[in-house]
PDB file of C-alpha atoms in Angstrom:
ATOM      1  CA  MET L  30      34.925 -72.681  36.349  1.00  0.00           C
ATOM      2  CA  PRO L  31      32.319 -70.029  35.486  1.00  0.00           C
ATOM      3  CA  GLY L  32      33.296 -67.545  32.813  1.00  0.00           C
ATOM      4  CA  PRO L  33      33.242 -63.727  33.161  1.00  0.00           C
ATOM      5  CA  GLU L  34      29.780 -63.486  31.616  1.00  0.00           C
ATOM      6  CA  SER L  35      28.364 -65.974  34.124  1.00  0.00           C
ATOM      7  CA  VAL L  36      29.951 -64.135  37.034  1.00  0.00           C
ATOM      8  CA  PHE L  37      28.514 -60.866  35.725  1.00  0.00           C
ATOM      9  CA  LYS L  38      25.012 -62.361  35.523  1.00  0.00           C
ATOM     10  CA  GLN L  39      25.301 -63.799  39.028  1.00  0.00           C
ATOM     11  CA  ARG L  40      26.387 -60.433  40.396  1.00  0.00           C
ATOM     12  CA  THR L  41      23.503 -58.669  38.641  1.00  0.00           C
ATOM     13  CA  LEU L  42      20.995 -61.229  39.909  1.00  0.00           C
ATOM     14  CA  GLY L  43      22.401 -60.867  43.409  1.00  0.00           C
ATOM     15  CA  ARG L  44      21.892 -57.107  43.267  1.00  0.00           C
ATOM     16  CA  VAL L  45      18.336 -57.536  42.000  1.00  0.00           C
ATOM     17  CA  VAL L  46      17.504 -59.826  44.936  1.00  0.00           C
ATOM     18  CA  PHE L  47      19.290 -57.613  47.483  1.00  0.00           C
ATOM     19  CA  PHE L  48      17.642 -54.329  46.460  1.00  0.00           C
ATOM     20  CA  SER L  49      14.234 -56.003  46.113  1.00  0.00           C
ATOM     21  CA  LEU L  50      14.440 -57.435  49.631  1.00  0.00           C
ATOM     22  CA  LEU L  51      15.638 -54.080  50.954  1.00  0.00           C
ATOM     23  CA  THR L  52      12.573 -52.417  49.437  1.00  0.00           C
ATOM     24  CA  VAL L  53      10.289 -54.985  51.053  1.00  0.00           C
ATOM     25  CA  LEU L  54      12.056 -54.426  54.381  1.00  0.00           C
ATOM     26  CA  LEU L  55      11.487 -50.663  54.191  1.00  0.00           C
ATOM     27  CA  LEU L  56       7.806 -51.206  53.476  1.00  0.00           C
ATOM     28  CA  LYS L  57       7.439 -53.788  56.275  1.00  0.00           C
ATOM     29  CA  VAL L  58       9.427 -51.962  58.954  1.00  0.00           C
ATOM     30  CA  LYS L  59       6.179 -50.486  60.298  1.00  0.00           C
ATOM     31  CA  ASP L  60       5.216 -53.936  61.591  1.00  0.00           C
ATOM     32  CA  TYR L  61       8.297 -54.074  63.802  1.00  0.00           C
ATOM     33  CA  VAL L  62       9.196 -50.442  64.554  1.00  0.00           C
ATOM     34  CA  PRO L  63       6.036 -48.328  64.154  1.00  0.00           C
ATOM     35  CA  ALA L  64       7.930 -45.152  65.069  1.00  0.00           C
ATOM     36  CA  VAL L  65       9.892 -45.279  61.784  1.00  0.00           C
ATOM     37  CA  SER L  66       7.074 -46.511  59.535  1.00  0.00           C
ATOM     38  CA  PHE L  67       6.801 -43.110  57.843  1.00  0.00           C
ATOM     39  CA  TRP L  68      10.481 -43.134  56.904  1.00  0.00           C
ATOM     40  CA  GLY L  69      10.218 -46.654  55.556  1.00  0.00           C
ATOM     41  CA  LEU L  70       7.533 -45.551  53.106  1.00  0.00           C
ATOM     42  CA  PHE L  71       9.355 -42.291  52.418  1.00  0.00           C
ATOM     43  CA  PHE L  72      12.611 -43.950  51.315  1.00  0.00           C
ATOM     44  CA  SER L  73      11.103 -47.060  49.722  1.00  0.00           C
ATOM     45  CA  PRO L  74      11.817 -45.812  46.139  1.00  0.00           C
ATOM     46  CA  LEU L  75      15.562 -45.548  46.827  1.00  0.00           C
ATOM     47  CA  PRO L  76      16.782 -49.197  46.636  1.00  0.00           C
ATOM     48  CA  LEU L  77      15.272 -49.933  43.221  1.00  0.00           C
ATOM     49  CA  ALA L  78      16.417 -46.521  41.968  1.00  0.00           C
ATOM     50  CA  LEU L  79      19.978 -47.500  42.865  1.00  0.00           C
ATOM     51  CA  LEU L  80      19.471 -50.839  41.125  1.00  0.00           C
ATOM     52  CA  GLY L  81      18.321 -49.064  37.955  1.00  0.00           C
ATOM     53  CA  CYS L  82      21.268 -46.665  38.053  1.00  0.00           C
ATOM     54  CA  ARG L  83      23.802 -49.469  38.441  1.00  0.00           C
ATOM     55  CA  GLU L  84      22.333 -52.260  36.324  1.00  0.00           C
ATOM     56  CA  GLY L  85      19.992 -50.564  33.838  1.00  0.00           C
ATOM     57  CA  ARG L  86      16.337 -50.781  32.864  1.00  0.00           C
ATOM     58  CA  ARG L  87      16.080 -54.552  32.525  1.00  0.00           C
ATOM     59  CA  SER L  88      17.385 -55.209  36.009  1.00  0.00           C
ATOM     60  CA  LEU L  89      15.135 -52.472  37.362  1.00  0.00           C
ATOM     61  CA  GLY L  90      12.140 -54.083  35.675  1.00  0.00           C
ATOM     62  CA  LEU L  91      13.112 -57.466  37.127  1.00  0.00           C
ATOM     63  CA  GLY L  92      13.480 -55.885  40.569  1.00  0.00           C
ATOM     64  CA  VAL L  93      10.029 -54.284  40.305  1.00  0.00           C
ATOM     65  CA  LEU L  94       8.505 -57.627  39.290  1.00  0.00           C
ATOM     66  CA  LEU L  95      10.253 -59.483  42.124  1.00  0.00           C
ATOM     67  CA  THR L  96       9.290 -56.881  44.727  1.00  0.00           C
ATOM     68  CA  GLY L  97       5.764 -56.710  43.340  1.00  0.00           C
ATOM     69  CA  GLY L  98       5.493 -60.479  43.705  1.00  0.00           C
ATOM     70  CA  LEU L  99       6.760 -60.425  47.297  1.00  0.00           C
ATOM     71  CA  THR L 100       4.674 -57.520  48.595  1.00  0.00           C
ATOM     72  CA  PRO L 101       1.256 -59.263  48.411  1.00  0.00           C
ATOM     73  CA  LEU L 102       2.737 -62.236  50.284  1.00  0.00           C
ATOM     74  CA  LEU L 103       4.588 -60.342  53.010  1.00  0.00           C
ATOM     75  CA  LEU L 104       2.762 -57.006  53.313  1.00  0.00           C
ATOM     76  CA  SER L 105      -0.739 -55.671  53.727  1.00  0.00           C
ATOM     77  CA  ILE L 106      -2.800 -54.829  50.634  1.00  0.00           C
ATOM     78  CA  PRO L 107      -2.426 -51.013  51.114  1.00  0.00           C
ATOM     79  CA  SER L 108       1.366 -51.395  51.405  1.00  0.00           C
ATOM     80  CA  ALA L 109       1.472 -53.527  48.266  1.00  0.00           C
ATOM     81  CA  LEU L 110      -0.658 -50.956  46.410  1.00  0.00           C
ATOM     82  CA  TYR L 111       1.603 -48.180  47.670  1.00  0.00           C
ATOM     83  CA  PHE L 112       4.658 -49.898  46.232  1.00  0.00           C
ATOM     84  CA  VAL L 113       3.100 -50.522  42.819  1.00  0.00           C
ATOM     85  CA  THR L 114       1.488 -47.108  42.397  1.00  0.00           C
ATOM     86  CA  ALA L 115       3.427 -44.674  44.616  1.00  0.00           C
ATOM     87  CA  SER L 116       6.977 -46.027  44.937  1.00  0.00           C
ATOM     88  CA  ALA L 117       8.055 -47.968  41.840  1.00  0.00           C
ATOM     89  CA  PRO L 118       7.316 -45.105  39.380  1.00  0.00           C
ATOM     90  CA  LEU L 119       9.577 -42.731  41.328  1.00  0.00           C
ATOM     91  CA  SER L 120      12.295 -45.408  41.383  1.00  0.00           C
ATOM     92  CA  ALA L 121      12.062 -45.631  37.602  1.00  0.00           C
ATOM     93  CA  ALA L 122      12.180 -41.832  37.221  1.00  0.00           C
ATOM     94  CA  LEU L 123      15.254 -41.552  39.447  1.00  0.00           C
ATOM     95  CA  ALA L 124      17.023 -44.308  37.525  1.00  0.00           C
ATOM     96  CA  ALA L 125      16.079 -42.744  34.171  1.00  0.00           C
ATOM     97  CA  SER L 126      17.448 -39.347  35.260  1.00  0.00           C
ATOM     98  CA  SER L 127      20.901 -40.903  35.646  1.00  0.00           C
ATOM     99  CA  ARG L 128      20.997 -41.761  31.942  1.00  0.00           C
ATOM    100  CA  LYS L 129      19.484 -38.579  30.491  1.00  0.00           C
ATOM    101  CA  SER L 130      21.312 -35.438  29.419  1.00  0.00           C
ATOM    102  CA  TRP L 131      19.250 -33.281  31.755  1.00  0.00           C
ATOM    103  CA  SER L 132      20.372 -30.560  34.106  1.00  0.00           C
ATOM    104  CA  GLY L 133      19.921 -31.162  37.818  1.00  0.00           C
ATOM    105  CA  GLY L 134      16.898 -28.853  37.956  1.00  0.00           C
ATOM    106  CA  GLU L 135      15.209 -30.546  34.986  1.00  0.00           C
ATOM    107  CA  ALA L 136      15.800 -34.019  36.414  1.00  0.00           C
ATOM    108  CA  LEU L 137      14.466 -33.053  39.849  1.00  0.00           C
ATOM    109  CA  LEU L 138      11.425 -31.386  38.262  1.00  0.00           C
ATOM    110  CA  ALA L 139      10.662 -34.558  36.273  1.00  0.00           C
ATOM    111  CA  CYS L 140      11.012 -36.718  39.403  1.00  0.00           C
ATOM    112  CA  THR L 141       8.787 -34.328  41.369  1.00  0.00           C
ATOM    113  CA  PHE L 142       6.112 -34.504  38.673  1.00  0.00           C
ATOM    114  CA  VAL L 143       6.214 -38.324  38.803  1.00  0.00           C
ATOM    115  CA  SER L 144       6.077 -38.270  42.616  1.00  0.00           C
ATOM    116  CA  VAL L 145       3.011 -36.015  42.657  1.00  0.00           C
ATOM    117  CA  ALA L 146       1.233 -37.997  39.922  1.00  0.00           C
ATOM    118  CA  GLU L 147       1.874 -41.395  41.513  1.00  0.00           C
ATOM    119  CA  LYS L 148       0.657 -40.325  44.948  1.00  0.00           C
ATOM    120  CA  LEU L 149      -2.487 -38.738  43.547  1.00  0.00           C
ATOM    121  CA  PHE L 150      -3.153 -41.965  41.638  1.00  0.00           C
ATOM    122  CA  PHE L 151      -2.594 -44.014  44.822  1.00  0.00           C
ATOM    123  CA  PHE L 152      -5.120 -41.988  46.816  1.00  0.00           C
ATOM    124  CA  PHE L 153      -7.680 -42.007  44.009  1.00  0.00           C
ATOM    125  CA  LEU L 154      -7.244 -45.776  43.720  1.00  0.00           C
ATOM    126  CA  LEU L 155      -7.896 -46.154  47.454  1.00  0.00           C
ATOM    127  CA  TRP L 156     -10.938 -43.927  47.053  1.00  0.00           C
ATOM    128  CA  ALA L 157     -12.247 -46.130  44.234  1.00  0.00           C
ATOM    129  CA  LEU L 158     -11.652 -49.336  46.218  1.00  0.00           C
ATOM    130  CA  THR L 159     -12.863 -48.217  49.655  1.00  0.00           C
ATOM    131  CA  GLY L 160     -15.256 -45.375  48.909  1.00  0.00           C
ATOM    132  CA  HIS L 161     -13.395 -43.161  51.389  1.00  0.00           C
ATOM    133  CA  ASN L 162     -11.660 -40.007  50.201  1.00  0.00           C
ATOM    134  CA  PHE L 163      -8.355 -39.944  52.090  1.00  0.00           C
ATOM    135  CA  LEU L 164      -7.570 -36.510  50.623  1.00  0.00           C
ATOM    136  CA  ALA L 165     -10.485 -35.081  52.613  1.00  0.00           C
ATOM    137  CA  PRO L 166     -10.216 -36.602  56.109  1.00  0.00           C
ATOM    138  CA  ASP L 167     -13.156 -36.313  58.462  1.00  0.00           C
ATOM    139  CA  ALA L 168     -12.916 -33.092  60.457  1.00  0.00           C
ATOM    140  CA  GLY L 169     -14.399 -34.784  63.541  1.00  0.00           C
ATOM    141  CA  GLN L 170     -11.697 -37.451  63.574  1.00  0.00           C
ATOM    142  CA  VAL L 171      -8.964 -34.854  63.134  1.00  0.00           C
ATOM    143  CA  GLU L 172     -10.426 -32.756  65.959  1.00  0.00           C
ATOM    144  CA  GLU L 173     -10.571 -35.825  68.230  1.00  0.00           C
ATOM    145  CA  MET L 174      -6.909 -36.539  67.465  1.00  0.00           C
ATOM    146  CA  MET L 175      -5.975 -32.941  68.263  1.00  0.00           C
ATOM    147  CA  GLU L 176      -7.977 -33.106  71.523  1.00  0.00           C
ATOM    148  CA  ARG L 177      -6.004 -36.171  72.601  1.00  0.00           C
ATOM    149  CA  LEU L 178      -2.764 -34.388  71.740  1.00  0.00           C
ATOM    150  CA  TYR L 179      -3.892 -31.358  73.718  1.00  0.00           C
ATOM    151  CA  ALA L 180      -4.844 -33.489  76.732  1.00  0.00           C
ATOM    152  CA  GLY L 181      -1.310 -34.897  76.817  1.00  0.00           C
ATOM    153  CA  PHE L 182       0.249 -31.457  77.315  1.00  0.00           C
ATOM    154  CA  SER L 183       1.124 -30.236  80.796  1.00  0.00           C
ATOM    155  CA  SER L 184      -0.758 -27.159  81.968  1.00  0.00           C
ATOM    156  CA  GLY L 185       2.273 -24.925  81.466  1.00  0.00           C
ATOM    157  CA  LEU L 186       2.838 -26.220  77.965  1.00  0.00           C
ATOM    158  CA  ARG L 187      -0.802 -25.667  77.124  1.00  0.00           C
ATOM    159  CA  GLU L 188      -0.522 -22.038  78.186  1.00  0.00           C
ATOM    160  CA  THR L 189       2.698 -21.315  76.308  1.00  0.00           C
ATOM    161  CA  ILE L 190       2.131 -23.249  73.074  1.00  0.00           C
ATOM    162  CA  SER L 191      -1.547 -22.985  72.279  1.00  0.00           C
ATOM    163  CA  THR L 192      -5.041 -22.793  73.644  1.00  0.00           C
ATOM    164  CA  GLN L 193      -7.655 -25.450  73.155  1.00  0.00           C
ATOM    165  CA  GLU L 194      -9.552 -23.163  70.806  1.00  0.00           C
ATOM    166  CA  ASN L 195      -6.485 -22.845  68.575  1.00  0.00           C
ATOM    167  CA  MET L 196      -6.247 -26.626  68.474  1.00  0.00           C
ATOM    168  CA  ARG L 197      -9.854 -26.836  67.341  1.00  0.00           C
ATOM    169  CA  GLN L 198      -9.268 -24.236  64.656  1.00  0.00           C
ATOM    170  CA  ALA L 199      -6.258 -26.172  63.392  1.00  0.00           C
ATOM    171  CA  ALA L 200      -8.321 -29.379  63.336  1.00  0.00           C
ATOM    172  CA  ALA L 201     -11.035 -27.640  61.335  1.00  0.00           C
ATOM    173  CA  LEU L 202      -8.512 -26.228  58.870  1.00  0.00           C
ATOM    174  CA  LEU L 203      -6.388 -29.331  58.329  1.00  0.00           C
ATOM    175  CA  PRO L 204      -8.800 -31.330  56.101  1.00  0.00           C
ATOM    176  CA  TYR L 205      -9.041 -28.432  53.656  1.00  0.00           C
ATOM    177  CA  MET L 206      -5.258 -28.181  53.333  1.00  0.00           C
ATOM    178  CA  THR L 207      -4.664 -31.855  52.525  1.00  0.00           C
ATOM    179  CA  PRO L 208      -4.070 -31.277  48.756  1.00  0.00           C
ATOM    180  CA  SER L 209      -1.255 -28.795  49.361  1.00  0.00           C
ATOM    181  CA  MET L 210       0.250 -30.988  52.072  1.00  0.00           C
ATOM    182  CA  LEU L 211       0.224 -33.912  49.647  1.00  0.00           C
ATOM    183  CA  LEU L 212       2.018 -31.808  47.015  1.00  0.00           C
ATOM    184  CA  LEU L 213       4.642 -30.728  49.540  1.00  0.00           C
ATOM    185  CA  TYR L 214       5.126 -34.306  50.754  1.00  0.00           C
ATOM    186  CA  ALA L 215       5.534 -35.571  47.181  1.00  0.00           C
ATOM    187  CA  GLY L 216       8.048 -32.814  46.394  1.00  0.00           C
ATOM    188  CA  LEU L 217      10.048 -33.521  49.546  1.00  0.00           C
ATOM    189  CA  ASP L 218       9.934 -37.247  48.789  1.00  0.00           C
ATOM    190  CA  ALA L 219      11.374 -36.636  45.320  1.00  0.00           C
ATOM    191  CA  LEU L 220      14.056 -34.242  46.615  1.00  0.00           C
ATOM    192  CA  CYS L 221      15.304 -36.457  49.463  1.00  0.00           C
ATOM    193  CA  ASN L 222      15.405 -39.630  47.382  1.00  0.00           C
ATOM    194  CA  TYR L 223      17.074 -37.711  44.542  1.00  0.00           C
ATOM    195  CA  LYS L 224      19.807 -36.390  46.828  1.00  0.00           C
ATOM    196  CA  LEU L 225      20.379 -39.761  48.481  1.00  0.00           C
ATOM    197  CA  CYS L 226      20.476 -41.526  45.109  1.00  0.00           C
ATOM    198  CA  GLY L 227      23.145 -39.073  43.950  1.00  0.00           C
ATOM    199  CA  TYR L 228      25.085 -39.564  47.195  1.00  0.00           C
ATOM    200  CA  PHE L 229      25.131 -43.363  47.003  1.00  0.00           C
ATOM    201  CA  GLN L 230      25.983 -43.230  43.294  1.00  0.00           C
ATOM    202  CA  ARG L 231      28.934 -40.873  43.703  1.00  0.00           C
ATOM    203  CA  GLY L 232      31.893 -42.124  41.708  1.00  0.00           C
ATOM    204  CA  GLN L 233      29.675 -44.420  39.628  1.00  0.00           C
ATOM    205  CA  ALA L 234      29.206 -44.184  35.862  1.00  0.00           C
ATOM    206  CA  HIS L 235      25.511 -43.339  36.180  1.00  0.00           C
ATOM    207  CA  ARG L 236      24.065 -40.991  38.767  1.00  0.00           C
ATOM    208  CA  PRO L 237      21.333 -38.311  38.785  1.00  0.00           C
ATOM    209  CA  PRO L 238      22.667 -34.924  37.606  1.00  0.00           C
ATOM    210  CA  ALA L 239      24.032 -32.809  40.436  1.00  0.00           C
ATOM    211  CA  LEU L 240      21.825 -30.020  41.753  1.00  0.00           C
ATOM    212  CA  PRO L 241      23.139 -26.467  42.123  1.00  0.00           C
ATOM    213  CA  ALA L 242      24.503 -25.502  45.519  1.00  0.00           C
ATOM    214  CA  PHE L 243      21.720 -24.567  47.955  1.00  0.00           C
ATOM    215  CA  THR L 244      22.974 -20.980  48.012  1.00  0.00           C
ATOM    216  CA  GLU L 245      22.170 -20.760  44.278  1.00  0.00           C
ATOM    217  CA  TRP L 246      18.609 -22.035  44.448  1.00  0.00           C
ATOM    218  CA  ARG L 247      16.157 -19.680  42.737  1.00  0.00           C
ATOM    219  CA  PHE L 248      12.535 -19.995  41.671  1.00  0.00           C
ATOM    220  CA  PRO L 249      11.048 -18.336  38.566  1.00  0.00           C
ATOM    221  CA  LYS L 250       9.215 -15.018  38.664  1.00  0.00           C
ATOM    222  CA  SER L 251       6.151 -16.774  37.282  1.00  0.00           C
ATOM    223  CA  LEU L 252       5.327 -17.698  40.899  1.00  0.00           C
ATOM    224  CA  LEU L 253       4.468 -14.078  41.672  1.00  0.00           C
ATOM    225  CA  PRO L 254       1.258 -13.863  39.550  1.00  0.00           C
ATOM    226  CA  ALA L 255       0.051 -17.086  41.191  1.00  0.00           C
ATOM    227  CA  PHE L 256       0.736 -15.619  44.630  1.00  0.00           C
ATOM    228  CA  PHE L 257      -1.098 -12.410  43.707  1.00  0.00           C
ATOM    229  CA  LEU L 258      -4.069 -14.477  42.484  1.00  0.00           C
ATOM    230  CA  ALA L 259      -4.227 -16.396  45.759  1.00  0.00           C
ATOM    231  CA  PHE L 260      -4.025 -13.132  47.714  1.00  0.00           C
ATOM    232  CA  VAL L 261      -6.893 -11.546  45.742  1.00  0.00           C
ATOM    233  CA  ILE L 262      -9.146 -14.606  46.126  1.00  0.00           C
ATOM    234  CA  ASN L 263      -8.530 -14.721  49.881  1.00  0.00           C
ATOM    235  CA  LEU L 264      -9.187 -10.995  50.076  1.00  0.00           C
ATOM    236  CA  LEU L 265     -12.516 -11.345  48.276  1.00  0.00           C
ATOM    237  CA  TRP L 266     -13.826 -14.513  49.903  1.00  0.00           C
ATOM    238  CA  GLY L 267     -11.791 -14.946  53.071  1.00  0.00           C
ATOM    239  CA  LEU L 268     -11.053 -18.179  54.882  1.00  0.00           C
ATOM    240  CA  ASP L 269     -14.476 -18.396  56.547  1.00  0.00           C
ATOM    241  CA  ASP L 270     -16.236 -19.146  53.273  1.00  0.00           C
ATOM    242  CA  TRP L 271     -14.842 -22.442  52.044  1.00  0.00           C
ATOM    243  CA  ARG L 272     -15.867 -22.218  48.425  1.00  0.00           C
ATOM    244  CA  ALA L 273     -13.890 -24.021  45.748  1.00  0.00           C
ATOM    245  CA  GLY L 274     -12.008 -20.843  44.820  1.00  0.00           C
ATOM    246  CA  ALA L 275     -11.083 -20.094  48.424  1.00  0.00           C
ATOM    247  CA  LEU L 276      -9.894 -23.672  48.947  1.00  0.00           C
ATOM    248  CA  PHE L 277      -7.772 -23.462  45.825  1.00  0.00           C
ATOM    249  CA  ALA L 278      -6.288 -20.134  46.928  1.00  0.00           C
ATOM    250  CA  ALA L 279      -5.495 -21.341  50.456  1.00  0.00           C
ATOM    251  CA  ASN L 280      -3.719 -24.469  49.192  1.00  0.00           C
ATOM    252  CA  LEU L 281      -1.872 -22.513  46.492  1.00  0.00           C
ATOM    253  CA  GLU L 282      -0.748 -19.923  49.026  1.00  0.00           C
ATOM    254  CA  LEU L 283       0.606 -22.586  51.375  1.00  0.00           C
ATOM    255  CA  VAL L 284       2.678 -24.225  48.621  1.00  0.00           C
ATOM    256  CA  LEU L 285       3.997 -20.867  47.385  1.00  0.00           C
ATOM    257  CA  ASN L 286       4.898 -19.735  50.899  1.00  0.00           C
ATOM    258  CA  VAL L 287       7.009 -22.871  51.334  1.00  0.00           C
ATOM    259  CA  LEU L 288       8.813 -22.143  48.053  1.00  0.00           C
ATOM    260  CA  PHE L 289       9.372 -18.508  49.057  1.00  0.00           C
ATOM    261  CA  PHE L 290      10.672 -19.702  52.431  1.00  0.00           C
ATOM    262  CA  VAL L 291      13.197 -21.994  50.720  1.00  0.00           C
ATOM    263  CA  GLU L 292      14.392 -19.170  48.479  1.00  0.00           C
ATOM    264  CA  GLY L 293      14.683 -16.837  51.467  1.00  0.00           C
ATOM    265  CA  LEU L 294      16.717 -19.447  53.338  1.00  0.00           C
ATOM    266  CA  SER L 295      18.935 -19.913  50.279  1.00  0.00           C
ATOM    267  CA  LEU L 296      19.489 -16.148  50.100  1.00  0.00           C
ATOM    268  CA  ALA L 297      20.334 -15.994  53.821  1.00  0.00           C
ATOM    269  CA  PHE L 298      22.959 -18.743  53.545  1.00  0.00           C
ATOM    270  CA  TRP L 299      24.370 -17.103  50.413  1.00  0.00           C
ATOM    271  CA  TRP L 300      24.796 -13.860  52.355  1.00  0.00           C
ATOM    272  CA  ILE L 301      26.446 -15.696  55.271  1.00  0.00           C
ATOM    273  CA  GLY L 302      28.806 -17.459  52.855  1.00  0.00           C
ATOM    274  CA  ARG L 303      29.913 -14.131  51.351  1.00  0.00           C
ATOM    275  CA  ARG L 304      30.842 -12.912  54.822  1.00  0.00           C
ATOM    276  CA  GLY L 305      33.232 -15.837  55.346  1.00  0.00           C
ATOM    277  CA  VAL L 306      31.455 -17.018  58.485  1.00  0.00           C
ATOM    278  CA  GLY L 307      32.881 -20.148  60.139  1.00  0.00           C
ATOM    279  CA  PRO L 308      31.009 -23.469  60.476  1.00  0.00           C
ATOM    280  CA  VAL L 309      30.005 -22.908  64.116  1.00  0.00           C
ATOM    281  CA  LEU L 310      28.361 -19.567  63.368  1.00  0.00           C
ATOM    282  CA  ARG L 311      26.743 -21.051  60.271  1.00  0.00           C
ATOM    283  CA  ALA L 312      25.177 -23.796  62.372  1.00  0.00           C
ATOM    284  CA  LEU L 313      23.968 -21.195  64.885  1.00  0.00           C
ATOM    285  CA  ALA L 314      22.500 -19.113  62.068  1.00  0.00           C
ATOM    286  CA  ALA L 315      20.725 -22.191  60.676  1.00  0.00           C
ATOM    287  CA  VAL L 316      19.074 -22.764  64.059  1.00  0.00           C
ATOM    288  CA  LEU L 317      18.004 -19.112  64.238  1.00  0.00           C
ATOM    289  CA  PHE L 318      16.617 -19.144  60.709  1.00  0.00           C
ATOM    290  CA  LEU L 319      14.531 -22.233  61.470  1.00  0.00           C
ATOM    291  CA  ILE L 320      12.839 -20.704  64.528  1.00  0.00           C
ATOM    292  CA  PRO L 321       9.142 -20.200  63.667  1.00  0.00           C
ATOM    293  CA  LEU L 322       9.307 -16.486  64.538  1.00  0.00           C
ATOM    294  CA  ALA L 323      11.777 -16.036  61.653  1.00  0.00           C
ATOM    295  CA  TRP L 324       9.658 -17.847  59.059  1.00  0.00           C
ATOM    296  CA  PRO L 325       7.595 -14.827  57.896  1.00  0.00           C
ATOM    297  CA  TRP L 326      10.810 -12.872  57.354  1.00  0.00           C
ATOM    298  CA  GLN L 327      12.252 -15.746  55.321  1.00  0.00           C
ATOM    299  CA  VAL L 328       9.139 -15.714  53.138  1.00  0.00           C
ATOM    300  CA  LEU L 329       9.452 -11.953  52.598  1.00  0.00           C
ATOM    301  CA  MET L 330      13.148 -12.346  51.766  1.00  0.00           C
ATOM    302  CA  GLY L 331      12.267 -15.035  49.235  1.00  0.00           C
ATOM    303  CA  ILE L 332       9.654 -12.834  47.555  1.00  0.00           C
ATOM    304  CA  GLY L 333      12.095  -9.936  47.486  1.00  0.00           C
ATOM    305  CA  ASP L 334      14.806 -12.102  45.945  1.00  0.00           C
ATOM    306  CA  ILE L 335      12.468 -13.316  43.209  1.00  0.00           C
ATOM    307  CA  VAL L 336      11.511  -9.727  42.387  1.00  0.00           C
ATOM    308  CA  PHE L 337      14.927  -8.031  42.635  1.00  0.00           C
ATOM    309  CA  ASP L 338      17.392 -10.955  42.241  1.00  0.00           C
ATOM    310  CA  PHE L 339      19.745  -9.673  44.937  1.00  0.00           C
ATOM    311  CA  ARG L 340      22.462 -12.233  44.204  1.00  0.00           C
ATOM    312  CA  SER L 341      22.836 -11.293  40.538  1.00  0.00           C
ATOM    313  CA  ARG L 342      22.894  -7.605  41.434  1.00  0.00           C
ATOM    314  CA  ALA L 343      25.593  -8.149  44.066  1.00  0.00           C
ATOM    315  CA  THR L 344      27.664 -10.218  41.614  1.00  0.00           C
ATOM    316  CA  ARG L 345      27.477  -7.501  38.937  1.00  0.00           C
ATOM    317  CA  ARG L 346      28.530  -4.867  41.441  1.00  0.00           C
ATOM    318  CA  ARG L 347      31.594  -6.855  42.465  1.00  0.00           C
ATOM    319  CA  THR L 348      32.673  -7.293  38.853  1.00  0.00           C
TER     320      THR L 348
END
């Protein structure tokens, strides 16, 4: 009869195999269900992160080795490279955050830094191997894709949503905004996997530190000088002159606007929560806040909250 230590080792080995196969499945799902291929890549760091949280560094390392050995056999070369360079490091960072004495914000910031670094490395590695810069897609190919999308619209939809000229302008702009879109994707990847890792590890001894409630999310005032810099550069050069400075400013402004939007949304839900609004009205408000026409106002609210810190002021007044 196997002793307790043997049973423990068998259980650990079983978890290593299970989470490794689950990672391979997420990376290979594109071959069977192309519609969810993006989400397979997006959540591929999660299984091994859970393994590291539950079984520690050694089991995580064994899981990475096992998955790394399976990916060249079962997946395409780009998928195998993606796992090694752009998925496994985030898994390790998420697992490490569960055993560090960090705050939730510090842990998420560290995971976001790893996510950005690993994805930049992945694209630069592809560039070195293929000679094609995937961070600067060909404008002609993007425009052709947008033309096909436009052709699929009904005539009424084409009139209400956009004109063909707007589609061409978007196609011309998209290649220049790839760096900021990559940063936003990497940040969202880190955030979603971080939250899911914490959810699946609830009640366990090791889990990533909890994040503050969404209504308490705030960004530092140091974002304001960066936003002012981007505004001045765009004012001087404009978006028609794609110099290096203008490209930097446009990408910086896009990232900052997303952060301001998140802070504005956090402020709006904080205000709704103070009014004691019920769940049905909260859901309705969430839909209204996410309508594109409301986005500029959310950005302005976020900037105003960073400058004036409305929530702290309201708290001091109540006390």
